[in-house]
Amino acid sequence: MFPKSPLIVIVAPFLLMVVLISGTLWHYGYRAALSDLARRGSADMALVLGGLVSDLQRYRDQAVALADHPTLTALNRPNARHQDSAAHRLLTASADRTGAAGLYYVDRGGNLLAGTGTRLPEGLATSAPFLRAMDGALGTAHTMSADGTERLFHFAAPSFGSDGKVRGALVAIADAENVEFGWRGLQTAVFLVDDRGRVFMSNRSELLGWRKVPQDTVLIPPNGAPIPFSRSLTTGYEIWQIDLGPYLPRRALQVSQTLPRIGMTGAALVNVAPARRIAGLQAGAVAGVLLFFGALLYLAQERRRTLARANAQLEGRVAERTATLTRTNLALRHEIRERQEAEAALKRAQAELVQAGKLSALGKMSAGISHELNQPLMAIRQFAANGGAFLHRGEPDRAAENLSRIDEMAHRMSRIIRNLRAFVRNENEPMGRVDMGRVIDTALEMTGARLTADAITLDWQAPSAPVWVRGGEVRLGQVMVNLITNAADAMAKSTNKRLTLTLIPGAPVTLCVRDTGPGIQEPEKIFDPFYSTKLVGDGEGMGLGLSISYGLVQSFGGQITGRNTETGAEFTVALEPWTDPAHVKKGAA
Ligand code: ADP
């Protein structure tokens, strides 16, 4: 339902975006920082070069000024004393003031007339600046010893005689180390490459003596072995990657400036590590923030998805349960309908059985009934004949007496017929209040002929007051007829025939039908339908009487049981007493 979107589909583009954004930021940050570094490098270099130019200017000015100093020019006179002490003092004091390494006054022939030292440095008389001074111009040069330890600036200023000719020169020598001294504190590595491609001055002593190929940026160490070097241009800035020792940046921004006045090129190497660090920090911070919010978003999204998934699962389960319940409901309804149908069928079958039972009982009673009806009929015939005779004899009173006996007999017959009709009628009798005493009387009336015919002694004390029970009069009558008929059947072969009926009011109302027959053969089976020990087809037993009675009594909420006593069988019917006060009042009225 919810395809688990692979992590890569969401996370990879996001990470790519973070990398792109932070990369762009890094680039811009780095560029901005580089421009700052370039400014700082240029400023540092300007400071260094400015200082250098002014230092060199000082030495040059000193040379020019001293060249025409009278104490020195006086030394050109033929009688003048060489190595005059005043001139020596002047030059020494001057050198001390400017920090010059040496000051020498030399005549045209290259002879030392006065100086801070007693001997002229070797090769000075033939050096280019001196020769240039002899030509009347200011000569400048720088020299470097082979091992690079001694680096000197030479300034030679011509000394003109009164005739305007050059008579000598003042040579000032400055130690480059003195000039460099002020640069040491600078963070930026600065070096000066001379016109011969040598690193002549630097605030990083390890660079001294390196060589730089013209038209190339590569620096070559004094031993000549090439070193790993690469150069790149980042937004117009030249970045060097070079290993120049522990005190020089491995990755540096290179800023250069030419110094035509002294014929050198100045270069500064500014460490770009701080710029990279700053740019990295900026980009890292932004990436961190993006990742943080991305993670939050992702978590929220995941949470939402988990919730949605759980929800869908729940809904699915609910739908499943609903479907199951609907199915169960349908099945239940179906079952209910089936049960209702079965119940209806059962009721129908029961009603049919009841009817069958009634007819069966009627069949059994038919002999007694015909006897019962025959007897009054015969009597009626007798009374009618008697009545006629009395009328003939002119005894109307006696005739009327006979007629009233006829009327009595007819009434008795009609009562018997009414009972039979009520018994056989197949109708739904409502449940209600029934006087149990009356029910027993009616049943006895219907079975009376049989009991008399079989010479059964009846032991029955009708109660003085009605005993009300809950039930149906006709159905209860049927139960009573069944029980009495069964008792009579059982006692058919008994010598002592006694039927005892007892009605005990109370809750429940208990009725006992006791006989003196042989007793019940299989008491556990007697209420089963079609169980009979009597001959079937003989008009005797159908095995339905007790099972129907059982069903009827149960339908009234009562109970019927059968057991053997010492004398015979005993059937007990327990019934609910009628309790509705409204009906009791009506009945009493
Ligand atoms: P039927 O009378 O048609 O046999 P019933 O259901 O009325 O059917 O009785 C079932 C059986 O119960 C009888 O066949 C008989 O064996 C037994 N029975 C009923 N009443 C008595 C009784 N009073 N004494 C002995 N056995 C009885």
JSON list of N, CA and C and ligand atoms in Angstrom, two decimals, residues 360 364 482-483 485-491 513 515 517-522 525-534 540-549 564 568-571, ligand 1:
[
{"chain": "A", "resi": 360, "resn": "SER", "atom": "N", "xyz": [-56.01, -40.20, 18.89]},
{"chain": "A", "resi": 360, "resn": "SER", "atom": "CA", "xyz": [-55.67, -41.52, 19.43]},
{"chain": "A", "resi": 360, "resn": "SER", "atom": "C", "xyz": [-56.44, -41.77, 20.72]},
{"chain": "A", "resi": 364, "resn": "LYS", "atom": "N", "xyz": [-59.32, -44.44, 21.72]},
{"chain": "A", "resi": 364, "resn": "LYS", "atom": "CA", "xyz": [-59.33, -45.33, 22.87]},
{"chain": "A", "resi": 364, "resn": "LYS", "atom": "C", "xyz": [-60.62, -45.18, 23.68]},
{"chain": "A", "resi": 482, "resn": "ASN", "atom": "N", "xyz": [-54.90, -38.34, 29.22]},
{"chain": "A", "resi": 482, "resn": "ASN", "atom": "CA", "xyz": [-53.80, -39.26, 28.93]},
{"chain": "A", "resi": 482, "resn": "ASN", "atom": "C", "xyz": [-53.40, -40.03, 30.17]},
{"chain": "A", "resi": 483, "resn": "LEU", "atom": "N", "xyz": [-53.17, -39.27, 31.26]},
{"chain": "A", "resi": 483, "resn": "LEU", "atom": "CA", "xyz": [-52.68, -39.91, 32.49]},
{"chain": "A", "resi": 483, "resn": "LEU", "atom": "C", "xyz": [-53.71, -40.92, 33.03]},
{"chain": "A", "resi": 485, "resn": "THR", "atom": "N", "xyz": [-56.20, -42.43, 31.34]},
{"chain": "A", "resi": 485, "resn": "THR", "atom": "CA", "xyz": [-56.33, -43.56, 30.42]},
{"chain": "A", "resi": 485, "resn": "THR", "atom": "C", "xyz": [-55.16, -44.52, 30.58]},
{"chain": "A", "resi": 486, "resn": "ASN", "atom": "N", "xyz": [-53.90, -43.95, 30.69]},
{"chain": "A", "resi": 486, "resn": "ASN", "atom": "CA", "xyz": [-52.71, -44.79, 30.88]},
{"chain": "A", "resi": 486, "resn": "ASN", "atom": "C", "xyz": [-52.84, -45.62, 32.16]},
{"chain": "A", "resi": 487, "resn": "ALA", "atom": "N", "xyz": [-53.33, -44.98, 33.22]},
{"chain": "A", "resi": 487, "resn": "ALA", "atom": "CA", "xyz": [-53.46, -45.69, 34.49]},
{"chain": "A", "resi": 487, "resn": "ALA", "atom": "C", "xyz": [-54.47, -46.85, 34.35]},
{"chain": "A", "resi": 488, "resn": "ALA", "atom": "N", "xyz": [-55.59, -46.53, 33.65]},
{"chain": "A", "resi": 488, "resn": "ALA", "atom": "CA", "xyz": [-56.61, -47.56, 33.46]},
{"chain": "A", "resi": 488, "resn": "ALA", "atom": "C", "xyz": [-56.05, -48.71, 32.64]},
{"chain": "A", "resi": 489, "resn": "ASP", "atom": "N", "xyz": [-55.24, -48.35, 31.56]},
{"chain": "A", "resi": 489, "resn": "ASP", "atom": "CA", "xyz": [-54.62, -49.39, 30.73]},
{"chain": "A", "resi": 489, "resn": "ASP", "atom": "C", "xyz": [-53.72, -50.28, 31.57]},
{"chain": "A", "resi": 490, "resn": "ALA", "atom": "N", "xyz": [-52.89, -49.58, 32.44]},
{"chain": "A", "resi": 490, "resn": "ALA", "atom": "CA", "xyz": [-51.92, -50.33, 33.23]},
{"chain": "A", "resi": 490, "resn": "ALA", "atom": "C", "xyz": [-52.62, -51.31, 34.19]},
{"chain": "A", "resi": 491, "resn": "MET", "atom": "N", "xyz": [-53.81, -50.89, 34.69]},
{"chain": "A", "resi": 491, "resn": "MET", "atom": "CA", "xyz": [-54.47, -51.73, 35.70]},
{"chain": "A", "resi": 491, "resn": "MET", "atom": "C", "xyz": [-55.42, -52.78, 35.09]},
{"chain": "A", "resi": 513, "resn": "VAL", "atom": "N", "xyz": [-51.17, -38.61, 39.98]},
{"chain": "A", "resi": 513, "resn": "VAL", "atom": "CA", "xyz": [-52.06, -39.64, 39.45]},
{"chain": "A", "resi": 513, "resn": "VAL", "atom": "C", "xyz": [-51.39, -40.96, 39.79]},
{"chain": "A", "resi": 515, "resn": "ASP", "atom": "N", "xyz": [-51.67, -45.21, 40.37]},
{"chain": "A", "resi": 515, "resn": "ASP", "atom": "CA", "xyz": [-52.50, -46.39, 40.07]},
{"chain": "A", "resi": 515, "resn": "ASP", "atom": "C", "xyz": [-51.96, -47.61, 40.82]},
{"chain": "A", "resi": 517, "resn": "GLY", "atom": "N", "xyz": [-51.27, -50.51, 39.18]},
{"chain": "A", "resi": 517, "resn": "GLY", "atom": "CA", "xyz": [-50.87, -51.39, 38.09]},
{"chain": "A", "resi": 517, "resn": "GLY", "atom": "C", "xyz": [-49.50, -51.99, 38.35]},
{"chain": "A", "resi": 518, "resn": "PRO", "atom": "N", "xyz": [-48.89, -52.60, 37.32]},
{"chain": "A", "resi": 518, "resn": "PRO", "atom": "CA", "xyz": [-47.60, -53.27, 37.48]},
{"chain": "A", "resi": 518, "resn": "PRO", "atom": "C", "xyz": [-46.41, -52.30, 37.56]},
{"chain": "A", "resi": 519, "resn": "GLY", "atom": "N", "xyz": [-46.66, -51.04, 37.31]},
{"chain": "A", "resi": 519, "resn": "GLY", "atom": "CA", "xyz": [-45.55, -50.06, 37.33]},
{"chain": "A", "resi": 519, "resn": "GLY", "atom": "C", "xyz": [-44.94, -49.85, 35.95]},
{"chain": "A", "resi": 520, "resn": "ILE", "atom": "N", "xyz": [-44.10, -48.86, 35.87]},
{"chain": "A", "resi": 520, "resn": "ILE", "atom": "CA", "xyz": [-43.50, -48.49, 34.57]},
{"chain": "A", "resi": 520, "resn": "ILE", "atom": "C", "xyz": [-42.32, -49.42, 34.30]},
{"chain": "A", "resi": 521, "resn": "GLN", "atom": "N", "xyz": [-42.27, -49.97, 33.08]},
{"chain": "A", "resi": 521, "resn": "GLN", "atom": "CA", "xyz": [-41.18, -50.89, 32.75]},
{"chain": "A", "resi": 521, "resn": "GLN", "atom": "C", "xyz": [-39.83, -50.14, 32.58]},
{"chain": "A", "resi": 522, "resn": "GLU", "atom": "N", "xyz": [-39.85, -49.11, 31.74]},
{"chain": "A", "resi": 522, "resn": "GLU", "atom": "CA", "xyz": [-38.60, -48.35, 31.50]},
{"chain": "A", "resi": 522, "resn": "GLU", "atom": "C", "xyz": [-38.88, -46.86, 31.75]},
{"chain": "A", "resi": 525, "resn": "LYS", "atom": "N", "xyz": [-37.73, -43.97, 29.44]},
{"chain": "A", "resi": 525, "resn": "LYS", "atom": "CA", "xyz": [-38.13, -43.91, 28.03]},
{"chain": "A", "resi": 525, "resn": "LYS", "atom": "C", "xyz": [-39.55, -43.43, 27.82]},
{"chain": "A", "resi": 526, "resn": "ILE", "atom": "N", "xyz": [-40.32, -43.39, 28.91]},
{"chain": "A", "resi": 526, "resn": "ILE", "atom": "CA", "xyz": [-41.77, -43.20, 28.73]},
{"chain": "A", "resi": 526, "resn": "ILE", "atom": "C", "xyz": [-42.15, -41.89, 28.04]},
{"chain": "A", "resi": 527, "resn": "PHE", "atom": "N", "xyz": [-41.28, -40.87, 28.13]},
{"chain": "A", "resi": 527, "resn": "PHE", "atom": "CA", "xyz": [-41.64, -39.58, 27.51]},
{"chain": "A", "resi": 527, "resn": "PHE", "atom": "C", "xyz": [-41.13, -39.48, 26.08]},
{"chain": "A", "resi": 528, "resn": "ASP", "atom": "N", "xyz": [-40.42, -40.54, 25.59]},
{"chain": "A", "resi": 528, "resn": "ASP", "atom": "CA", "xyz": [-39.96, -40.52, 24.19]},
{"chain": "A", "resi": 528, "resn": "ASP", "atom": "C", "xyz": [-41.17, -40.72, 23.28]},
{"chain": "A", "resi": 529, "resn": "PRO", "atom": "N", "xyz": [-41.22, -40.00, 22.16]},
{"chain": "A", "resi": 529, "resn": "PRO", "atom": "CA", "xyz": [-42.33, -40.18, 21.23]},
{"chain": "A", "resi": 529, "resn": "PRO", "atom": "C", "xyz": [-42.30, -41.61, 20.67]},
{"chain": "A", "resi": 530, "resn": "PHE", "atom": "N", "xyz": [-43.44, -42.14, 20.47]},
{"chain": "A", "resi": 530, "resn": "PHE", "atom": "CA", "xyz": [-43.65, -43.48, 19.89]},
{"chain": "A", "resi": 530, "resn": "PHE", "atom": "C", "xyz": [-43.10, -44.62, 20.76]},
{"chain": "A", "resi": 531, "resn": "TYR", "atom": "N", "xyz": [-42.78, -44.28, 22.00]},
{"chain": "A", "resi": 531, "resn": "TYR", "atom": "CA", "xyz": [-42.42, -45.38, 22.91]},
{"chain": "A", "resi": 531, "resn": "TYR", "atom": "C", "xyz": [-43.71, -45.93, 23.52]},
{"chain": "A", "resi": 532, "resn": "SER", "atom": "N", "xyz": [-43.92, -47.19, 23.30]},
{"chain": "A", "resi": 532, "resn": "SER", "atom": "CA", "xyz": [-45.15, -47.80, 23.83]},
{"chain": "A", "resi": 532, "resn": "SER", "atom": "C", "xyz": [-44.89, -49.27, 24.11]},
{"chain": "A", "resi": 533, "resn": "THR", "atom": "N", "xyz": [-45.45, -49.72, 25.21]},
{"chain": "A", "resi": 533, "resn": "THR", "atom": "CA", "xyz": [-45.36, -51.16, 25.50]},
{"chain": "A", "resi": 533, "resn": "THR", "atom": "C", "xyz": [-46.65, -51.85, 25.11]},
{"chain": "A", "resi": 534, "resn": "LYS", "atom": "N", "xyz": [-47.55, -51.03, 24.58]},
{"chain": "A", "resi": 534, "resn": "LYS", "atom": "CA", "xyz": [-48.86, -51.60, 24.20]},
{"chain": "A", "resi": 534, "resn": "LYS", "atom": "C", "xyz": [-48.80, -52.06, 22.76]},
{"chain": "A", "resi": 540, "resn": "GLU", "atom": "N", "xyz": [-54.54, -49.71, 20.46]},
{"chain": "A", "resi": 540, "resn": "GLU", "atom": "CA", "xyz": [-54.16, -49.54, 21.86]},
{"chain": "A", "resi": 540, "resn": "GLU", "atom": "C", "xyz": [-53.14, -48.40, 22.04]},
{"chain": "A", "resi": 541, "resn": "GLY", "atom": "N", "xyz": [-51.92, -48.63, 21.57]},
{"chain": "A", "resi": 541, "resn": "GLY", "atom": "CA", "xyz": [-50.87, -47.63, 21.87]},
{"chain": "A", "resi": 541, "resn": "GLY", "atom": "C", "xyz": [-50.22, -47.04, 20.64]},
{"chain": "A", "resi": 542, "resn": "MET", "atom": "N", "xyz": [-50.02, -45.74, 20.71]},
{"chain": "A", "resi": 542, "resn": "MET", "atom": "CA", "xyz": [-49.27, -45.05, 19.66]},
{"chain": "A", "resi": 542, "resn": "MET", "atom": "C", "xyz": [-47.94, -44.54, 20.20]},
{"chain": "A", "resi": 543, "resn": "GLY", "atom": "N", "xyz": [-47.82, -44.53, 21.52]},
{"chain": "A", "resi": 543, "resn": "GLY", "atom": "CA", "xyz": [-46.58, -44.04, 22.14]},
{"chain": "A", "resi": 543, "resn": "GLY", "atom": "C", "xyz": [-46.46, -42.53, 22.08]},
{"chain": "A", "resi": 544, "resn": "LEU", "atom": "N", "xyz": [-47.60, -41.84, 21.92]},
{"chain": "A", "resi": 544, "resn": "LEU", "atom": "CA", "xyz": [-47.53, -40.37, 21.81]},
{"chain": "A", "resi": 544, "resn": "LEU", "atom": "C", "xyz": [-48.07, -39.66, 23.03]},
{"chain": "A", "resi": 545, "resn": "GLY", "atom": "N", "xyz": [-48.97, -40.32, 23.76]},
{"chain": "A", "resi": 545, "resn": "GLY", "atom": "CA", "xyz": [-49.68, -39.68, 24.87]},
{"chain": "A", "resi": 545, "resn": "GLY", "atom": "C", "xyz": [-48.76, -38.96, 25.83]},
{"chain": "A", "resi": 546, "resn": "LEU", "atom": "N", "xyz": [-47.73, -39.64, 26.37]},
{"chain": "A", "resi": 546, "resn": "LEU", "atom": "CA", "xyz": [-46.88, -39.02, 27.38]},
{"chain": "A", "resi": 546, "resn": "LEU", "atom": "C", "xyz": [-45.95, -37.97, 26.79]},
{"chain": "A", "resi": 547, "resn": "SER", "atom": "N", "xyz": [-45.44, -38.26, 25.56]},
{"chain": "A", "resi": 547, "resn": "SER", "atom": "CA", "xyz": [-44.53, -37.26, 24.97]},
{"chain": "A", "resi": 547, "resn": "SER", "atom": "C", "xyz": [-45.28, -35.97, 24.68]},
{"chain": "A", "resi": 548, "resn": "ILE", "atom": "N", "xyz": [-46.54, -36.06, 24.23]},
{"chain": "A", "resi": 548, "resn": "ILE", "atom": "CA", "xyz": [-47.34, -34.85, 23.99]},
{"chain": "A", "resi": 548, "resn": "ILE", "atom": "C", "xyz": [-47.61, -34.16, 25.31]},
{"chain": "A", "resi": 549, "resn": "SER", "atom": "N", "xyz": [-47.98, -34.93, 26.33]},
{"chain": "A", "resi": 549, "resn": "SER", "atom": "CA", "xyz": [-48.27, -34.36, 27.65]},
{"chain": "A", "resi": 549, "resn": "SER", "atom": "C", "xyz": [-47.05, -33.63, 28.18]},
{"chain": "A", "resi": 564, "resn": "ASN", "atom": "N", "xyz": [-42.09, -45.22, 39.80]},
{"chain": "A", "resi": 564, "resn": "ASN", "atom": "CA", "xyz": [-42.79, -46.38, 40.35]},
{"chain": "A", "resi": 564, "resn": "ASN", "atom": "C", "xyz": [-42.90, -46.24, 41.86]},
{"chain": "A", "resi": 568, "resn": "GLY", "atom": "N", "xyz": [-47.65, -49.26, 42.45]},
{"chain": "A", "resi": 568, "resn": "GLY", "atom": "CA", "xyz": [-47.81, -49.14, 40.99]},
{"chain": "A", "resi": 568, "resn": "GLY", "atom": "C", "xyz": [-47.03, -47.95, 40.47]},
{"chain": "A", "resi": 569, "resn": "ALA", "atom": "N", "xyz": [-47.65, -47.24, 39.49]},
{"chain": "A", "resi": 569, "resn": "ALA", "atom": "CA", "xyz": [-46.97, -46.09, 38.90]},
{"chain": "A", "resi": 569, "resn": "ALA", "atom": "C", "xyz": [-47.55, -44.80, 39.46]},
{"chain": "A", "resi": 570, "resn": "GLU", "atom": "N", "xyz": [-46.69, -43.77, 39.50]},
{"chain": "A", "resi": 570, "resn": "GLU", "atom": "CA", "xyz": [-47.17, -42.47, 39.98]},
{"chain": "A", "resi": 570, "resn": "GLU", "atom": "C", "xyz": [-46.65, -41.39, 39.04]},
{"chain": "A", "resi": 571, "resn": "PHE", "atom": "N", "xyz": [-47.60, -40.63, 38.52]},
{"chain": "A", "resi": 571, "resn": "PHE", "atom": "CA", "xyz": [-47.22, -39.50, 37.65]},
{"chain": "A", "resi": 571, "resn": "PHE", "atom": "C", "xyz": [-47.51, -38.21, 38.38]},
{"chain": "B", "resi": 1, "resn": "ADP", "atom": "P1", "xyz": [-49.31, -45.29, 24.83]},
{"chain": "B", "resi": 1, "resn": "ADP", "atom": "O1", "xyz": [-50.23, -45.12, 25.94]},
{"chain": "B", "resi": 1, "resn": "ADP", "atom": "O2", "xyz": [-49.96, -45.06, 23.48]},
{"chain": "B", "resi": 1, "resn": "ADP", "atom": "O3", "xyz": [-48.44, -46.47, 24.86]},
{"chain": "B", "resi": 1, "resn": "ADP", "atom": "P2", "xyz": [-47.97, -43.24, 26.19]},
{"chain": "B", "resi": 1, "resn": "ADP", "atom": "O4", "xyz": [-46.97, -42.26, 25.75]},
{"chain": "B", "resi": 1, "resn": "ADP", "atom": "O5", "xyz": [-49.16, -42.68, 26.82]},
{"chain": "B", "resi": 1, "resn": "ADP", "atom": "O6", "xyz": [-48.30, -44.07, 24.93]},
{"chain": "B", "resi": 1, "resn": "ADP", "atom": "O7", "xyz": [-47.27, -44.22, 27.16]},
{"chain": "B", "resi": 1, "resn": "ADP", "atom": "C1", "xyz": [-46.02, -44.72, 26.86]},
{"chain": "B", "resi": 1, "resn": "ADP", "atom": "C2", "xyz": [-45.70, -45.94, 27.73]},
{"chain": "B", "resi": 1, "resn": "ADP", "atom": "O8", "xyz": [-45.48, -45.55, 29.06]},
{"chain": "B", "resi": 1, "resn": "ADP", "atom": "C3", "xyz": [-46.75, -46.94, 27.77]},
{"chain": "B", "resi": 1, "resn": "ADP", "atom": "O9", "xyz": [-46.74, -47.81, 26.66]},
{"chain": "B", "resi": 1, "resn": "ADP", "atom": "C4", "xyz": [-46.38, -47.67, 29.05]},
{"chain": "B", "resi": 1, "resn": "ADP", "atom": "O10", "xyz": [-45.41, -48.60, 28.85]},
{"chain": "B", "resi": 1, "resn": "ADP", "atom": "C5", "xyz": [-45.82, -46.59, 29.91]},
{"chain": "B", "resi": 1, "resn": "ADP", "atom": "N1", "xyz": [-46.82, -46.14, 30.84]},
{"chain": "B", "resi": 1, "resn": "ADP", "atom": "C6", "xyz": [-47.57, -45.02, 30.76]},
{"chain": "B", "resi": 1, "resn": "ADP", "atom": "N2", "xyz": [-48.34, -44.88, 31.83]},
{"chain": "B", "resi": 1, "resn": "ADP", "atom": "C7", "xyz": [-48.10, -45.94, 32.64]},
{"chain": "B", "resi": 1, "resn": "ADP", "atom": "C8", "xyz": [-48.63, -46.38, 33.91]},
{"chain": "B", "resi": 1, "resn": "ADP", "atom": "N3", "xyz": [-49.57, -45.69, 34.59]},
{"chain": "B", "resi": 1, "resn": "ADP", "atom": "N4", "xyz": [-48.14, -47.55, 34.41]},
{"chain": "B", "resi": 1, "resn": "ADP", "atom": "C9", "xyz": [-47.21, -48.26, 33.77]},
{"chain": "B", "resi": 1, "resn": "ADP", "atom": "N5", "xyz": [-46.68, -47.92, 32.56]},
{"chain": "B", "resi": 1, "resn": "ADP", "atom": "C10", "xyz": [-47.16, -46.77, 32.02]}
]
